Short mmCIF file of C-alpha atoms and ligand atoms in Angstrom, two decimals:
data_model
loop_
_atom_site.label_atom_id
_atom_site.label_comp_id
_atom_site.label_asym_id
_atom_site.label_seq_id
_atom_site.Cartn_x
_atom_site.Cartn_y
_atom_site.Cartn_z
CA UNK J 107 25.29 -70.39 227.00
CA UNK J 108 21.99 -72.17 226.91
CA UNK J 109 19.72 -72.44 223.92
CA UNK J 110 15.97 -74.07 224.70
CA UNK J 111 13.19 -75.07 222.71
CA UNK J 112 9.82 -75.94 223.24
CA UNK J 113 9.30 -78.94 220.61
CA UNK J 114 5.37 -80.83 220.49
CA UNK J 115 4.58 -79.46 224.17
CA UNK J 116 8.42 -80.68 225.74
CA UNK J 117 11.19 -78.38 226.36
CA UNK J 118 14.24 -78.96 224.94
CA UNK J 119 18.19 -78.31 225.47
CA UNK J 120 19.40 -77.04 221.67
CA UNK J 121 22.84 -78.60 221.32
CA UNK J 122 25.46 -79.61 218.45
CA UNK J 123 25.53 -76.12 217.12
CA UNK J 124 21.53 -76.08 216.62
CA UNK J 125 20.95 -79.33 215.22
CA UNK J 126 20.35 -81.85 218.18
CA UNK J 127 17.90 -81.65 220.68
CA UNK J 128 18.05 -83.39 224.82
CA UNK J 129 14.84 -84.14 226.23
CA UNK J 130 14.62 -81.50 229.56
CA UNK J 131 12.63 -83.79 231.75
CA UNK J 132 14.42 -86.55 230.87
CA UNK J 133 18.03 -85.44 231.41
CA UNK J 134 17.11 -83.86 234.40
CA UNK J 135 15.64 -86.89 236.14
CA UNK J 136 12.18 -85.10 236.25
CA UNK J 137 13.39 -81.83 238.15
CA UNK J 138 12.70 -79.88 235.32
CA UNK J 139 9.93 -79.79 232.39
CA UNK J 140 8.64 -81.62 230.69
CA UNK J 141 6.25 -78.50 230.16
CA UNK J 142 8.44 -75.35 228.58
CA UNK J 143 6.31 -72.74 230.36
CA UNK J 144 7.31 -74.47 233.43
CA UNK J 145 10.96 -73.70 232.80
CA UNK J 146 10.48 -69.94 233.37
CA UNK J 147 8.85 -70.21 237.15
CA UNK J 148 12.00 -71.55 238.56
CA UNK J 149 14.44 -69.79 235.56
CA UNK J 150 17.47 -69.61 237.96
CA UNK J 151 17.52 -72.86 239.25
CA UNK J 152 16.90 -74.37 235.57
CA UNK J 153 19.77 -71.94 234.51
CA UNK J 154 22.57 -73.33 236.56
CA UNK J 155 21.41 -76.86 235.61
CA UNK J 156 21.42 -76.34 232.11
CA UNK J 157 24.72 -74.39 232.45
CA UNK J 158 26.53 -77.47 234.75
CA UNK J 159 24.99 -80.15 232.27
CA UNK J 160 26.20 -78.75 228.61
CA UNK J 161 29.87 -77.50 230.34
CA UNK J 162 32.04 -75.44 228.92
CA UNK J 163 31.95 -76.60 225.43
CA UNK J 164 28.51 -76.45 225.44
CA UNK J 165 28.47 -80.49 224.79
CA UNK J 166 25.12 -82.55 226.49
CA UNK J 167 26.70 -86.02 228.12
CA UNK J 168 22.84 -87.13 227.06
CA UNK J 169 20.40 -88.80 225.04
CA UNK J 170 19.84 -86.39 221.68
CA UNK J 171 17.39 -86.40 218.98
CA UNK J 172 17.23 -84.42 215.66
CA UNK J 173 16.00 -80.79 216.02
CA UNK J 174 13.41 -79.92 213.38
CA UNK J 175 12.11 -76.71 213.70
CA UNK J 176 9.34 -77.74 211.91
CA UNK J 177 7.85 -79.41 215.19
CA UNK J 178 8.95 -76.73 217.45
CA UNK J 179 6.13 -74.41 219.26
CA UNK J 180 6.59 -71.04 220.84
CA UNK J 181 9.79 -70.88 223.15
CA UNK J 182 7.54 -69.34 225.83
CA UNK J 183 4.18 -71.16 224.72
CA UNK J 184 1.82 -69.81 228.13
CA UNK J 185 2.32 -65.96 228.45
CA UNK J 186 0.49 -64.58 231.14
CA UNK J 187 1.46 -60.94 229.55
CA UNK J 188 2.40 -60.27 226.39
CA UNK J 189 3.40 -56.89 225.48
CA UNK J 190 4.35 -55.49 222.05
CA UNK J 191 6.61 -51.91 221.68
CA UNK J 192 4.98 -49.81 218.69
CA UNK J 193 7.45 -47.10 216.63
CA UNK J 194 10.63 -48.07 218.53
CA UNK J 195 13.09 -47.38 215.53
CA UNK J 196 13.34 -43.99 214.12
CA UNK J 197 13.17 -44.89 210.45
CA UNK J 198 9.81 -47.00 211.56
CA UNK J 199 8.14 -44.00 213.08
CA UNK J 200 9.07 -41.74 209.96
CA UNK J 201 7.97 -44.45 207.18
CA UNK J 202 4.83 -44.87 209.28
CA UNK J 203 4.49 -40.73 208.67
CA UNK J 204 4.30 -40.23 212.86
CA UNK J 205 6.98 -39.10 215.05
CA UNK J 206 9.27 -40.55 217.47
CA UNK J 207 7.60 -41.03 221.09
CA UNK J 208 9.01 -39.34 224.31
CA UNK J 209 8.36 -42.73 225.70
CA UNK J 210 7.73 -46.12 224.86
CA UNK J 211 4.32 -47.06 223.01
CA UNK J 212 2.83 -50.16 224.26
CA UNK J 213 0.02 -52.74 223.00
CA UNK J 214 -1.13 -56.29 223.88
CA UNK J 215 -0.94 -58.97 221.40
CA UNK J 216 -3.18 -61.74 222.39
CA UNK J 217 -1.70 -65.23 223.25
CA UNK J 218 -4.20 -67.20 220.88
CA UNK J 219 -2.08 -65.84 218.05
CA UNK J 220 0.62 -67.61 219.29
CA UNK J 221 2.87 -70.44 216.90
CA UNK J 222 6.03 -72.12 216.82
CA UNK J 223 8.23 -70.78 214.10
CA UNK J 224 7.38 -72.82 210.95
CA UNK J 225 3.87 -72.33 210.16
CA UNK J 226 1.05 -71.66 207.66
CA UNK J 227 -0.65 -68.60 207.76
CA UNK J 228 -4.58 -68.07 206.68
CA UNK J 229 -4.57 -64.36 205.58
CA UNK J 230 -8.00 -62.59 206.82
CA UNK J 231 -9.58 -59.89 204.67
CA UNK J 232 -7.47 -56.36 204.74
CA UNK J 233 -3.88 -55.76 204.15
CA UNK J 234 -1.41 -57.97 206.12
CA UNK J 235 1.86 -57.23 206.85
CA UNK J 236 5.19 -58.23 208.56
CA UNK J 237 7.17 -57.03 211.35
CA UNK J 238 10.31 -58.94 212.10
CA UNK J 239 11.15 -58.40 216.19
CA UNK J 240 13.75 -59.09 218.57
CA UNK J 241 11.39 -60.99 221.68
CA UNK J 242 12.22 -60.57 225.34
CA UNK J 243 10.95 -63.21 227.85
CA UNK J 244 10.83 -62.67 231.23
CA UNK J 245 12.77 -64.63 233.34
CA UNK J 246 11.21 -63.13 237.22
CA UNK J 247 8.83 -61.04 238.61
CA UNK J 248 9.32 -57.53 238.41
CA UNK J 249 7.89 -54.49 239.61
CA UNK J 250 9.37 -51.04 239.53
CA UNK J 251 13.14 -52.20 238.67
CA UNK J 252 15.58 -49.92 237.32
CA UNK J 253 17.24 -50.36 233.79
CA UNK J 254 20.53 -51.34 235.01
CA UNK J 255 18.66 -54.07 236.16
CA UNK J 256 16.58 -55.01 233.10
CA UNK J 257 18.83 -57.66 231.31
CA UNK J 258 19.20 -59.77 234.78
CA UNK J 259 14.70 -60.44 234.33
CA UNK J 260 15.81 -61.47 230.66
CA UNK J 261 15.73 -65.29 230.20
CA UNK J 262 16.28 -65.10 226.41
CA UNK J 263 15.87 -63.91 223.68
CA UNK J 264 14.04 -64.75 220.20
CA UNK J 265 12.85 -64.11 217.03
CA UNK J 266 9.11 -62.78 216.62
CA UNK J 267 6.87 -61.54 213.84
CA UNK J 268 4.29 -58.98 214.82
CA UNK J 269 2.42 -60.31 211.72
CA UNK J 270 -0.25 -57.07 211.42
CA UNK J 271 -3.60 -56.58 209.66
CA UNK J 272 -3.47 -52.90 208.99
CA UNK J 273 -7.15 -51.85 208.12
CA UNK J 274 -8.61 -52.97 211.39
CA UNK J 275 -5.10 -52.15 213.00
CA UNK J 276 -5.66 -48.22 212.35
CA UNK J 277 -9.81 -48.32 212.02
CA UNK J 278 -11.61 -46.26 214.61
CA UNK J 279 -11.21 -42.87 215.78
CA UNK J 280 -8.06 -43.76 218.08
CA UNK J 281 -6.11 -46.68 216.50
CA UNK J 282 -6.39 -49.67 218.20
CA UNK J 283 -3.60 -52.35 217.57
CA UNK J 284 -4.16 -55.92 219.80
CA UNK J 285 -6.96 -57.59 217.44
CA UNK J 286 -5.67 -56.39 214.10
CA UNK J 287 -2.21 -57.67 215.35
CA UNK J 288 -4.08 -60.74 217.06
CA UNK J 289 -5.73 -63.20 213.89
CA UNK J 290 -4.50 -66.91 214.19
CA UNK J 291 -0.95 -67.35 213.95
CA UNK J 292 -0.51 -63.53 213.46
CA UNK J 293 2.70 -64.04 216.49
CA UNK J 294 4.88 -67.06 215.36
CA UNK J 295 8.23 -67.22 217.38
CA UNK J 296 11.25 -69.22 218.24
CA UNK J 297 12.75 -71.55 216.97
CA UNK J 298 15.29 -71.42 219.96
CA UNK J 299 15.24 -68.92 223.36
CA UNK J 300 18.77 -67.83 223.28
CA UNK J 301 19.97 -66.41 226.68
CA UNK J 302 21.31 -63.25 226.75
CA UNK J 303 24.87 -64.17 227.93
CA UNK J 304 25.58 -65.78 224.70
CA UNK J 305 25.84 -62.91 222.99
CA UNK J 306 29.19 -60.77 222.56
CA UNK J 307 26.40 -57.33 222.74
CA UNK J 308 22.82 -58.25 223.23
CA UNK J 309 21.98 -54.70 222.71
CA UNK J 310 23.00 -55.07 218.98
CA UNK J 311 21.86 -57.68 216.96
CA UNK J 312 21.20 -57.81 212.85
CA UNK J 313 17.28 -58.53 212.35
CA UNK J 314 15.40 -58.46 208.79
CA UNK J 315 12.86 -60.67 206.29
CA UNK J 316 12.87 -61.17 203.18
CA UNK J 317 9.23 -61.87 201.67
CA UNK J 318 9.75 -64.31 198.45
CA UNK J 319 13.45 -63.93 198.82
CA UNK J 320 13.50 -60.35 198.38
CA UNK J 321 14.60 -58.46 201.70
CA UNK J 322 12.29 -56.38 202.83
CA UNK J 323 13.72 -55.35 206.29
CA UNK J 324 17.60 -55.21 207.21
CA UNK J 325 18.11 -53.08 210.15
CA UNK J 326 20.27 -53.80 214.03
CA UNK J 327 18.37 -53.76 217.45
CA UNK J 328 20.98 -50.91 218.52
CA UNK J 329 18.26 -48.47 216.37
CA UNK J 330 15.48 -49.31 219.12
CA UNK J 331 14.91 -46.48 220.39
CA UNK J 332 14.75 -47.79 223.79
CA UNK J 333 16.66 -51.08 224.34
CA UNK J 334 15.45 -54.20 225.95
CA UNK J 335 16.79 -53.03 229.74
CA UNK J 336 15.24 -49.71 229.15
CA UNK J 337 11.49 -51.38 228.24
CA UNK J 338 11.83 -53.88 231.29
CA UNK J 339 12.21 -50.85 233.28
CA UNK J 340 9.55 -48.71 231.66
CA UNK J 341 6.76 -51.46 231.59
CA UNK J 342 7.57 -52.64 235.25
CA UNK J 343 7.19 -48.86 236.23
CA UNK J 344 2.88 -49.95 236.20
CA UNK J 345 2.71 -53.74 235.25
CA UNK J 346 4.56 -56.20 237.67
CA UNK J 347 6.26 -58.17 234.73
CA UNK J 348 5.53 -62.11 235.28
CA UNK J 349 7.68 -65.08 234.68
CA UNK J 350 7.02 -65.90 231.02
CA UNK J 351 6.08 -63.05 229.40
CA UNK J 352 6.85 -62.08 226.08
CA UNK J 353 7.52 -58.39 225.26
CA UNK J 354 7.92 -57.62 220.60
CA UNK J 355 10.28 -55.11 221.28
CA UNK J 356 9.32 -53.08 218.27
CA UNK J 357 9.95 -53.28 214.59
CA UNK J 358 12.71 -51.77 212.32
CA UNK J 359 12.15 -49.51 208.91
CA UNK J 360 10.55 -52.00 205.76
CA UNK J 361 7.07 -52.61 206.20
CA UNK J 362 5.08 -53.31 203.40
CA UNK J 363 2.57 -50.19 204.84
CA UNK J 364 5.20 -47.58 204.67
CA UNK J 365 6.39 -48.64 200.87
CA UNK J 366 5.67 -46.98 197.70
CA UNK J 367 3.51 -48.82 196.62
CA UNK J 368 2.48 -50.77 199.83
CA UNK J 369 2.89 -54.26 199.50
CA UNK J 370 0.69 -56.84 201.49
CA UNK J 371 0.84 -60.49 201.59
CA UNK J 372 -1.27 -62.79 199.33
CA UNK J 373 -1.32 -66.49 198.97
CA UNK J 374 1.81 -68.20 198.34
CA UNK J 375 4.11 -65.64 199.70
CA UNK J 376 6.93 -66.93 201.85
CA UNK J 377 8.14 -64.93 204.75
CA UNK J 378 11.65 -65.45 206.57
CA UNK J 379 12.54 -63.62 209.50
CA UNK J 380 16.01 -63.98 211.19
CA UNK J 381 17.72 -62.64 214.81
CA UNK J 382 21.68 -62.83 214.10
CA UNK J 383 23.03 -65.57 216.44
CA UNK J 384 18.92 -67.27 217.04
CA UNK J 385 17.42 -68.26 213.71
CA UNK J 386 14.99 -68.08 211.31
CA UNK J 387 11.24 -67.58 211.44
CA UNK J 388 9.10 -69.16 208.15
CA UNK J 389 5.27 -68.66 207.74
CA UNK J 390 3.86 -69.66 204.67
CA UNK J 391 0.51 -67.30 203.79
CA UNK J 392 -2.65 -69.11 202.27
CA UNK J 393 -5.86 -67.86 201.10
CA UNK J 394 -9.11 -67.13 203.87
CA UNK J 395 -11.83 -69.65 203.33
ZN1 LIG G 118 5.37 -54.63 215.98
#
């Protein structure tokens, strides 16, 4: 039952149900952090630590601060990888008018794109859009492992948005997702990693936004088409998957792009994207100088 955070560059132990915060580095006598990415290069060892120093009630014997999400970064800021899972919910692949893959659809997000949860968003020309996602990181190398196997190269899980600038995302004569998918602070996550043993069925978690306070997508991660294990699996079948890496495991039915009308964001909007049992995503969209 651990629950990290990366917060102004340091990693972070989330404690007192979400609200405190215990300096890594510094409760660990330097054997861990400070850096977050850090964390996931020795994952097992950190594990146990983290497990041993919270106990069973989950209760830090340490130092704690106040945990404002506000000053929280990425949970896995340095992705060597970062994968994203196109049309892995049914309802997705019909609103989007295409049909459900045989197997999984993959694209790159690019790590520049990367923020911490609580953010301001400058919207480029085109037609943005949301995608609330359940994120993977990877807690060890893996190459060619089996799906059984998949959740045990999890180190967490947390929320992302696959924010998504549809006209370049689908321009061309073969769409081509990464740099419509890739504009500055188009792939805000966090605010915690979650690991997977804290929940009572990772495989089935509620996920949605609301833009404005209206909800826009409602949906559980038991409609992926293919689970977490079952990507791990699929992607480590060519890629050897890295310690750190982030996979967007694909986004449910309610994008503004499949409505009728479509709906984009414009300046002002408010987005809030939540993972049942992580926490809440906010971006805040502003006008393009
Ligand atoms: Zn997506």
């Amino acid at each position: 039952m651990v629950r990290i955070a990366s917060v102004e560059g340091r990693a972070k132990l989330i404690v007192e149900d979400g609200s405190a915060a215990v300096d890594v580095a510094g409760a660990s006598a330097g054997a861990f952090g400070p850096d977050p990415a850090s964390l996931y290069d020795g994952w097992d060892e950190f594990r146990a630590w983290a497990g041993d120093a919270l106990g069973e009630d989950g209760a830090a014997p340490f130092d704690s601060e106040p945990f404002d999400p506000a000053r929280a970064g990425p949970p896995s800021p340095a992705p060597k990888q970062v994968f994203a899972v196109a049309l892995n919910y049914v309802d997705h692949a019909a609103e989007s008018g295409l049909r459900t893959p045989d197997d999984p659809l993959v694209f790159a997000k690019y790590v520049s794109a990367f923020s911490g949860p609580v953010t301001e968003v400058v919207l480029p020309e085109g037609h943005v859009d949301w995608e609330c996602e359940l994120v993977a990181v990877i807690s060890r190398r893996a190459h060619r492992i089996d799906a059984s196997d998949g959740w045990s190269h999890v180190a967490g899980l947390t929320v992302g948005q696959d924010i998504s600038e549809r006209v370049l995302q689908r321009s061309g004569p073969v769409p081509q997702f990464g740099l419509g998918k890739s504009h500055p602070g188009f792939a805000p996550s966090g605010p915690v990693l979650v690991t997977a043993d804290e929940f009572d069925d990772p495989d089935d978690l509620a996920l949605g936004c609301e833009v404005n306070g209206q909800t826009m997508q409602s949906a559980r991660t038991a409609d992926m088409i293919f689970p977490v294990p079952v990507l791990i699996a699929y992607l480590s079948r060519v890629v050897t998957l890295l310690p750190g890496d982030v996979i967007f495991t694909g986004t449910p039915p309610g994008v503004g792009m499949g409505r009728n009308p479509q709906v984009f964001l414009r300046p002002g909007d408010h987005l809030r994207s939540y993972v049942e049992g992580i926490g809440e995503l906010h971006q805040r969209f502003v006008a393009g100088r």
